Amino acid sequence: MRRGRTKKPEHASRKMQNTSSRRPGLIALIKNYFLRHMQVMFYSIGQLSRTPFSSLMTSAVIGIALALPSAFFTLLDNVQTLSLGWDGNAQISLFMKYNVSNSDAQKLATKLRMRQEVKLTRFISREQALEEFRTHSGFGDVLDVLEKNPLPAVIVVVPATTLDTPDQIETLLTSLKNIPEVDLAQLDLEWVKRLHALLETAQRGITILAVLLGLSVLLVVGNTIRLGIENRRDEIVITKLIGATNRFIRRPFLYTGIWYGLIGGLLAWSAVFTTMMLLKAPVNRLADLYYSQFTLSLPGLENALLLVFSGALLGLAGSWIAVGRHLQDIEPT
Amino acid sequence: MRRGRTKKPEHASRKMQNTSSRRPGLIALIKNYFLRHMQVMFYSIGQLSRTPFSSLMTSAVIGIALALPSAFFTLLDNVQTLSLGWDGNAQISLFMKYNVSNSDAQKLATKLRMRQEVKLTRFISREQALEEFRTHSGFGDVLDVLEKNPLPAVIVVVPATTLDTPDQIETLLTSLKNIPEVDLAQLDLEWVKRLHALLETAQRGITILAVLLGLSVLLVVGNTIRLGIENRRDEIVITKLIGATNRFIRRPFLYTGIWYGLIGGLLAWSAVFTTMMLLKAPVNRLADLYYSQFTLSLPGLENALLLVFSGALLGLAGSWIAVGRHLQDIEPT
Amino acid sequence: MILFENVSKTYPGSHEALSNVSFHLHRGDMAFLTGHSGAGKSTLLKLIALIERTTRGQILIGGQNLAGVTKRKIPYFRRNIGIIFQDHRLLLDRTVFDNVALPLIIAGLDYREITRKVRAALDKVNLLNKEKQLPATLSTGEQQRVGIARAVVNKPPVLLADEPTGNLDPELSEEIMKMFEQFNQVGVTVLIASHDLELIKRMQHRTLVLGKGKLIAQFPEEDS
Amino acid sequence: MILFENVSKTYPGSHEALSNVSFHLHRGDMAFLTGHSGAGKSTLLKLIALIERTTRGQILIGGQNLAGVTKRKIPYFRRNIGIIFQDHRLLLDRTVFDNVALPLIIAGLDYREITRKVRAALDKVNLLNKEKQLPATLSTGEQQRVGIARAVVNKPPVLLADEPTGNLDPELSEEIMKMFEQFNQVGVTVLIASHDLELIKRMQHRTLVLGKGKLIAQFPEEDS
Ligand SMILES: Nc1ncnc2c1ncn2[C@@H]1O[C@H](COP(=O)(O)OP(=O)(O)OP(=O)(O)O)[C@@H](O)[C@H]1O
Ligand SMILES: Nc1ncnc2c1ncn2[C@@H]1O[C@H](COP(=O)(O)OP(=O)(O)OP(=O)(O)O)[C@@H](O)[C@H]1O
Ligand SMILES: [Mg+2]
Ligand SMILES: [Mg+2]
């Protein structure tokens, strides 16, 4: 690329027998190239800062367009940890035979936990079962009529996360059923189905949103740069007349796009951060009600870097497209 | 306003002793006024349609900014009907005394339903209670050990929607407790609390979103019109030099803003409609799993009208602000 | 009609562009304004059209003190002054016809009247056959003539022209100047800034000479 | 250096702006191009600068056939031609210095060299004291001189000027023309479109006269 650029003018000027044909070395050329980029970079900052209000407004539009998908993905992230950490995946309830003692059941629970296919086990003694039943079923007082605890001990088995197909879980279920102490092994399939349906809906919704929003970021950046180009039509025509290449004309626009995107990314990050801060209190209250340890995780520094970086990238892409489309159309007359 | 506008030039021209001082009647003036507005309206359509791609792009940006809040509000609307119709409000479980027969309990249920404070009642016979317990608690087989059904009949009472404060529900609860056949009246307060917490979170989240998005609509429209004004700086300067009032210069911009907003509203509506269509299938699957009659309601025609109207209004507002801010700055030199 | 009393104009961050200029043009006068490049000719015309405000001194147009014309009243004031700009200032995205019609549209005339008047004005500058073209497709001289047509289309009582013949060949220049004389003969007060000293001499009208912002000569001498 | 062979140019939707024009300017020649408004002078210059393409015929610049200069090569081609436009075409948001520096920045010169060359060019057009001002704060004549400085700052082998003195007073016009003569004396090929017949006559250079798109006269007669 660089060679091509420096070769052509010499070629042209040789035809015109231009007297001033210096031939600088390669290192000088590279140095010059970077120097010129730096100049354009600072020039474009200068231009933006000369109209701070409108630059900020443009960045804000991009920022909002970026903030929305990122807020959604942060939320989705949170919901996913929520659905995992809170309620676990599918879980299997093992009801002990009626004559299995608490301590035997407890031992079995400890043994099961060693198995590879098992993530964790939770032991519910006969007394705990009765207590849970009393508080949660609403039939508490009724149980007082009974002289004997009718409930067996229960071991709740959470399969390892590596088992993700229904088949693998089914295999585990059969093997658990065959344990002598176990009366009944029940897979909470209903719950799995519901979770899947829920996540499917959420994911489809968020995918549609992400597509819409990604589109809007590109549209916003592209449109802004397009209008910026329209605004500087005279400038483009004049520099073309003086002999500027498309590459030369494109450069400041690309940098402008990058700056818009960068600042927009920063704004987006602060918007997401603020939103999460505002949501933290009610979400925690909600989690408390569900006896959950869940707390909303705030977007961190790497998130900020990602947003700023993708903002800059989108800004560059948007301006590249817009400049490419429109630079061709603007020809001097 | 209108009188002022026509008076001033005459005033000025009298000072200059202009010879051509016609004095048209009021009706002619009003007719002229509307005619001119129509002209500007069609002129601005013409201008937009001359650059269809960029007009559509601008409208699309506005459309997306409008589509998002409206999609969210449609979803929130759906969630609200969902939380009402699906699980009902707070509900009170009345456990009958152990010696109350199924038929007596059923009669009581019918009687209770007549009361104003009660929306509906659901009767659960002792056998149904046992069955439900068997299927849902996971302790089914255990019950086979018992020779007698330990469960009483239950009447579930859903309070009328007119009772919306905790106090009113408390009063109802006390009155139900005092019914002789009732052993225990239990208010499902937990559920109410959870629902409230959930809705609070959703509402706070959506309010933040709506603010962000409302801001973005204004920013997008304002920014677009601002760049449009910048683009036509020469035109504004020239017409000012020829003696155009600010009102005259503002008019086409306002109409342009209205058109952008209108088209943006239409695009927003189709985006929301499409999104809802795509979400319909998984949501219905989800509802089926919960044995719910719930179906996602699509936004209707009045929704479309509202969107288009508010789009036009926002377009007008955005351009009004932008034109007001920038027209002052553009003075001929 | 146009009365300057000790008018000075200093642009911010610049030296005095006009200093202490006084003269009087009566209703129906026709005068030339000349001087070297940067002498202040355009500045003087801009002060009359309220594009710039005086720093000191006062200007009276038709007995009206320009200091009293507030920002809101400027548009109505300008409708009584036809201005021909040194850089024509046409709307590039509208046809020649629409450009010339603009002052009439602003004034709120109805369509038939506009058409009639625009055609008449274009005919005078010999451009009736180009009414549907865009300004960018005209030669510079043609653009300048469109600017002239626009300035005169609503028959303003005062006509200002800044170098109206700078891009015209001598023959056409003379024709255009004759046109200004015709306007003048029906009572329009005309003030023309020009470098074309030959032409000015031949026309034998009042001439104001600016030099470095000062009025350094007048032909013929003013009695005031 | 500049060779026209039966060149015709028809703008879309318009009659022929140039028809069958042939002439030859040798390296180091200086010539004037004149003719009535709309005769095709600007069109002819635009064809040389590849702003427009010929409809028929061919143009050779420095032995290079312009038909062979593709769109990608146009920028490099234009760097060897200094153009002074009828409407100066300055960047309004950059200072006089930056405007004149533009061709050098495009060529990729380093800062010190740029400063030196820009100062020299501004000095030649007598505008060194205005280098930090924006074009809008200059008089039209001053703007035109900035345009001239920009065209000559990188010493192009060909210099085209479209009405370079249209907005200048006779004295300054003569000075500027002398400047063009100086360029010509160091080997630059100069072609100037102008209406100023008096000045052209005095300068005694080759003159091409266009009329309605045709080359209707040449002084002195070309032997070719
Ligand atoms: N907006 C401005 N800010 C600062 N200085 C200005 C401004 N406009 C004009 N000037 C300066 O005022 C002086 C007079 O300018 P003016 O345009 O009136 O000259 P002119 O007589 O019209 O010249 P020309 O014949 O070249 O058009 C010039 O030196 C110019 O640089
Ligand atoms: N882009 C264009 N499209 C259509 N017609 C054009 C275009 N440019 C110029 N013309 C026509 O071509 C003819 C020659 O124009 P040109 O600009 O070359 O004239 P000129 O000799 O430079 O005149 P002037 O002295 O007024 O500048 C004119 O009649 C003009 O209307
Ligand atoms: Mg001037
Ligand atoms: Mg021309």
PDB file of N, CA and C in Angstrom, chain D residues 145-196:
ATOM      1  N   ARG D 145      -6.317  36.347  -3.981  1.00  0.00           N
ATOM      2  CA  ARG D 145      -4.856  36.266  -3.903  1.00  0.00           C
ATOM      3  C   ARG D 145      -4.406  35.048  -3.105  1.00  0.00           C
ATOM      4  N   VAL D 146      -5.188  34.676  -2.077  1.00  0.00           N
ATOM      5  CA  VAL D 146      -4.853  33.451  -1.339  1.00  0.00           C
ATOM      6  C   VAL D 146      -4.929  32.257  -2.293  1.00  0.00           C
ATOM      7  N   GLY D 147      -5.964  32.262  -3.130  1.00  0.00           N
ATOM      8  CA  GLY D 147      -6.109  31.195  -4.122  1.00  0.00           C
ATOM      9  C   GLY D 147      -4.908  31.130  -5.059  1.00  0.00           C
ATOM     10  N   ILE D 148      -4.408  32.296  -5.435  1.00  0.00           N
ATOM     11  CA  ILE D 148      -3.236  32.332  -6.315  1.00  0.00           C
ATOM     12  C   ILE D 148      -2.020  31.758  -5.586  1.00  0.00           C
ATOM     13  N   ALA D 149      -1.843  32.171  -4.334  1.00  0.00           N
ATOM     14  CA  ALA D 149      -0.709  31.662  -3.557  1.00  0.00           C
ATOM     15  C   ALA D 149      -0.765  30.148  -3.458  1.00  0.00           C
ATOM     16  N   ARG D 150      -1.981  29.607  -3.237  1.00  0.00           N
ATOM     17  CA  ARG D 150      -2.113  28.160  -3.103  1.00  0.00           C
ATOM     18  C   ARG D 150      -1.749  27.448  -4.403  1.00  0.00           C
ATOM     19  N   ALA D 151      -2.134  28.076  -5.540  1.00  0.00           N
ATOM     20  CA  ALA D 151      -1.881  27.428  -6.827  1.00  0.00           C
ATOM     21  C   ALA D 151      -0.397  27.371  -7.162  1.00  0.00           C
ATOM     22  N   VAL D 152       0.361  28.348  -6.674  1.00  0.00           N
ATOM     23  CA  VAL D 152       1.765  28.405  -7.103  1.00  0.00           C
ATOM     24  C   VAL D 152       2.725  27.870  -6.049  1.00  0.00           C
ATOM     25  N   VAL D 153       2.212  27.545  -4.851  1.00  0.00           N
ATOM     26  CA  VAL D 153       3.113  27.255  -3.742  1.00  0.00           C
ATOM     27  C   VAL D 153       4.005  26.039  -4.001  1.00  0.00           C
ATOM     28  N   ASN D 154       3.514  25.060  -4.750  1.00  0.00           N
ATOM     29  CA  ASN D 154       4.383  23.893  -4.994  1.00  0.00           C
ATOM     30  C   ASN D 154       4.984  23.911  -6.394  1.00  0.00           C
ATOM     31  N   LYS D 155       5.074  25.108  -6.984  1.00  0.00           N
ATOM     32  CA  LYS D 155       5.745  25.309  -8.264  1.00  0.00           C
ATOM     33  C   LYS D 155       5.392  24.251  -9.305  1.00  0.00           C
ATOM     34  N   PRO D 156       4.111  24.191  -9.695  1.00  0.00           N
ATOM     35  CA  PRO D 156       3.689  23.180 -10.673  1.00  0.00           C
ATOM     36  C   PRO D 156       4.172  23.548 -12.066  1.00  0.00           C
ATOM     37  N   PRO D 157       4.410  22.550 -12.932  1.00  0.00           N
ATOM     38  CA  PRO D 157       4.875  22.859 -14.296  1.00  0.00           C
ATOM     39  C   PRO D 157       3.798  23.509 -15.157  1.00  0.00           C
ATOM     40  N   VAL D 158       2.528  23.348 -14.777  1.00  0.00           N
ATOM     41  CA  VAL D 158       1.448  23.985 -15.544  1.00  0.00           C
ATOM     42  C   VAL D 158       0.594  24.804 -14.586  1.00  0.00           C
ATOM     43  N   LEU D 159       0.259  26.025 -15.001  1.00  0.00           N
ATOM     44  CA  LEU D 159      -0.572  26.882 -14.159  1.00  0.00           C
ATOM     45  C   LEU D 159      -1.794  27.328 -14.961  1.00  0.00           C
ATOM     46  N   LEU D 160      -2.986  27.017 -14.433  1.00  0.00           N
ATOM     47  CA  LEU D 160      -4.227  27.454 -15.084  1.00  0.00           C
ATOM     48  C   LEU D 160      -4.891  28.485 -14.180  1.00  0.00           C
ATOM     49  N   ALA D 161      -5.378  29.568 -14.793  1.00  0.00           N
ATOM     50  CA  ALA D 161      -6.045  30.583 -13.970  1.00  0.00           C
ATOM     51  C   ALA D 161      -7.344  30.986 -14.646  1.00  0.00           C
ATOM     52  N   ASP D 162      -8.439  30.880 -13.906  1.00  0.00           N
ATOM     53  CA  ASP D 162      -9.744  31.242 -14.456  1.00  0.00           C
ATOM     54  C   ASP D 162     -10.143  32.596 -13.871  1.00  0.00           C
ATOM     55  N   GLU D 163     -10.008  33.610 -14.689  1.00  0.00           N
ATOM     56  CA  GLU D 163     -10.420  34.950 -14.259  1.00  0.00           C
ATOM     57  C   GLU D 163      -9.725  35.352 -12.943  1.00  0.00           C
ATOM     58  N   PRO D 164      -8.414  35.329 -12.909  1.00  0.00           N
ATOM     59  CA  PRO D 164      -7.743  35.553 -11.623  1.00  0.00           C
ATOM     60  C   PRO D 164      -7.822  36.997 -11.148  1.00  0.00           C
ATOM     61  N   THR D 165      -8.172  37.910 -12.013  1.00  0.00           N
ATOM     62  CA  THR D 165      -8.166  39.313 -11.605  1.00  0.00           C
ATOM     63  C   THR D 165      -9.560  39.929 -11.655  1.00  0.00           C
ATOM     64  N   GLY D 166     -10.585  39.084 -11.746  1.00  0.00           N
ATOM     65  CA  GLY D 166     -11.960  39.582 -11.867  1.00  0.00           C
ATOM     66  C   GLY D 166     -12.366  40.476 -10.715  1.00  0.00           C
ATOM     67  N   ASN D 167     -11.814  40.229  -9.533  1.00  0.00           N
ATOM     68  CA  ASN D 167     -12.218  41.007  -8.375  1.00  0.00           C
ATOM     69  C   ASN D 167     -11.105  41.922  -7.877  1.00  0.00           C
ATOM     70  N   LEU D 168     -10.130  42.184  -8.735  1.00  0.00           N
ATOM     71  CA  LEU D 168      -9.010  43.018  -8.294  1.00  0.00           C
ATOM     72  C   LEU D 168      -9.037  44.360  -9.002  1.00  0.00           C
ATOM     73  N   ASP D 169      -8.504  45.365  -8.335  1.00  0.00           N
ATOM     74  CA  ASP D 169      -8.424  46.665  -8.986  1.00  0.00           C
ATOM     75  C   ASP D 169      -7.319  46.633 -10.040  1.00  0.00           C
ATOM     76  N   PRO D 170      -7.370  47.541 -11.030  1.00  0.00           N
ATOM     77  CA  PRO D 170      -6.451  47.473 -12.169  1.00  0.00           C
ATOM     78  C   PRO D 170      -4.980  47.385 -11.762  1.00  0.00           C
ATOM     79  N   GLU D 171      -4.615  48.144 -10.728  1.00  0.00           N
ATOM     80  CA  GLU D 171      -3.221  48.143 -10.306  1.00  0.00           C
ATOM     81  C   GLU D 171      -2.781  46.753  -9.860  1.00  0.00           C
ATOM     82  N   LEU D 172      -3.605  46.185  -8.960  1.00  0.00           N
ATOM     83  CA  LEU D 172      -3.278  44.868  -8.421  1.00  0.00           C
ATOM     84  C   LEU D 172      -3.331  43.812  -9.521  1.00  0.00           C
ATOM     85  N   SER D 173      -4.292  43.963 -10.437  1.00  0.00           N
ATOM     86  CA  SER D 173      -4.406  43.029 -11.556  1.00  0.00           C
ATOM     87  C   SER D 173      -3.086  42.980 -12.311  1.00  0.00           C
ATOM     88  N   GLU D 174      -2.562  44.138 -12.569  1.00  0.00           N
ATOM     89  CA  GLU D 174      -1.322  44.213 -13.338  1.00  0.00           C
ATOM     90  C   GLU D 174      -0.190  43.529 -12.564  1.00  0.00           C
ATOM     91  N   GLU D 175      -0.152  43.780 -11.261  1.00  0.00           N
ATOM     92  CA  GLU D 175       0.875  43.152 -10.427  1.00  0.00           C
ATOM     93  C   GLU D 175       0.786  41.630 -10.505  1.00  0.00           C
ATOM     94  N   ILE D 176      -0.440  41.147 -10.381  1.00  0.00           N
ATOM     95  CA  ILE D 176      -0.637  39.698 -10.393  1.00  0.00           C
ATOM     96  C   ILE D 176      -0.231  39.124 -11.751  1.00  0.00           C
ATOM     97  N   MET D 177      -0.592  39.823 -12.793  1.00  0.00           N
ATOM     98  CA  MET D 177      -0.225  39.346 -14.126  1.00  0.00           C
ATOM     99  C   MET D 177       1.293  39.314 -14.276  1.00  0.00           C
ATOM    100  N   LYS D 178       1.945  40.318 -13.703  1.00  0.00           N
ATOM    101  CA  LYS D 178       3.418  40.346 -13.744  1.00  0.00           C
ATOM    102  C   LYS D 178       3.969  39.109 -13.031  1.00  0.00           C
ATOM    103  N   MET D 179       3.305  38.761 -11.940  1.00  0.00           N
ATOM    104  CA  MET D 179       3.725  37.594 -11.182  1.00  0.00           C
ATOM    105  C   MET D 179       3.634  36.341 -12.043  1.00  0.00           C
ATOM    106  N   PHE D 180       2.517  36.242 -12.807  1.00  0.00           N
ATOM    107  CA  PHE D 180       2.371  35.091 -13.696  1.00  0.00           C
ATOM    108  C   PHE D 180       3.490  35.087 -14.730  1.00  0.00           C
ATOM    109  N   GLU D 181       3.838  36.269 -15.210  1.00  0.00           N
ATOM    110  CA  GLU D 181       4.928  36.357 -16.188  1.00  0.00           C
ATOM    111  C   GLU D 181       6.247  35.858 -15.592  1.00  0.00           C
ATOM    112  N   GLN D 182       6.461  36.202 -14.311  1.00  0.00           N
ATOM    113  CA  GLN D 182       7.681  35.725 -13.658  1.00  0.00           C
ATOM    114  C   GLN D 182       7.710  34.204 -13.599  1.00  0.00           C
ATOM    115  N   PHE D 183       6.560  33.634 -13.261  1.00  0.00           N
ATOM    116  CA  PHE D 183       6.491  32.159 -13.237  1.00  0.00           C
ATOM    117  C   PHE D 183       6.812  31.611 -14.603  1.00  0.00           C
ATOM    118  N   ASN D 184       6.209  32.240 -15.610  1.00  0.00           N
ATOM    119  CA  ASN D 184       6.403  31.797 -16.967  1.00  0.00           C
ATOM    120  C   ASN D 184       7.892  31.832 -17.346  1.00  0.00           C
ATOM    121  N   GLN D 185       8.567  32.883 -16.836  1.00  0.00           N
ATOM    122  CA  GLN D 185       9.982  33.013 -17.182  1.00  0.00           C
ATOM    123  C   GLN D 185      10.848  31.907 -16.592  1.00  0.00           C
ATOM    124  N   VAL D 186      10.412  31.286 -15.492  1.00  0.00           N
ATOM    125  CA  VAL D 186      11.194  30.161 -14.970  1.00  0.00           C
ATOM    126  C   VAL D 186      10.703  28.836 -15.535  1.00  0.00           C
ATOM    127  N   GLY D 187       9.901  28.880 -16.603  1.00  0.00           N
ATOM    128  CA  GLY D 187       9.584  27.658 -17.330  1.00  0.00           C
ATOM    129  C   GLY D 187       8.190  27.102 -17.132  1.00  0.00           C
ATOM    130  N   VAL D 188       7.372  27.764 -16.337  1.00  0.00           N
ATOM    131  CA  VAL D 188       6.013  27.270 -16.114  1.00  0.00           C
ATOM    132  C   VAL D 188       5.135  27.626 -17.310  1.00  0.00           C
ATOM    133  N   THR D 189       4.340  26.649 -17.754  1.00  0.00           N
ATOM    134  CA  THR D 189       3.386  26.909 -18.830  1.00  0.00           C
ATOM    135  C   THR D 189       2.129  27.514 -18.204  1.00  0.00           C
ATOM    136  N   VAL D 190       1.727  28.696 -18.682  1.00  0.00           N
ATOM    137  CA  VAL D 190       0.633  29.427 -18.042  1.00  0.00           C
ATOM    138  C   VAL D 190      -0.504  29.658 -19.032  1.00  0.00           C
ATOM    139  N   LEU D 191      -1.729  29.358 -18.595  1.00  0.00           N
ATOM    140  CA  LEU D 191      -2.904  29.635 -19.425  1.00  0.00           C
ATOM    141  C   LEU D 191      -3.928  30.363 -18.558  1.00  0.00           C
ATOM    142  N   ILE D 192      -4.286  31.586 -18.986  1.00  0.00           N
ATOM    143  CA  ILE D 192      -5.143  32.440 -18.167  1.00  0.00           C
ATOM    144  C   ILE D 192      -6.411  32.799 -18.927  1.00  0.00           C
ATOM    145  N   ALA D 193      -7.566  32.479 -18.327  1.00  0.00           N
ATOM    146  CA  ALA D 193      -8.836  32.935 -18.893  1.00  0.00           C
ATOM    147  C   ALA D 193      -9.157  34.294 -18.302  1.00  0.00           C
ATOM    148  N   SER D 194      -9.444  35.244 -19.163  1.00  0.00           N
ATOM    149  CA  SER D 194      -9.701  36.589 -18.643  1.00  0.00           C
ATOM    150  C   SER D 194     -10.608  37.397 -19.546  1.00  0.00           C
ATOM    151  N   HIS D 195     -11.359  38.305 -18.945  1.00  0.00           N
ATOM    152  CA  HIS D 195     -12.193  39.236 -19.696  1.00  0.00           C
ATOM    153  C   HIS D 195     -11.496  40.565 -19.919  1.00  0.00           C
ATOM    154  N   ASP D 196     -10.399  40.761 -19.224  1.00  0.00           N
ATOM    155  CA  ASP D 196      -9.809  42.089 -19.169  1.00  0.00           C
ATOM    156  C   ASP D 196      -9.010  42.360 -20.438  1.00  0.00           C
TER     157      ASP D 196
END
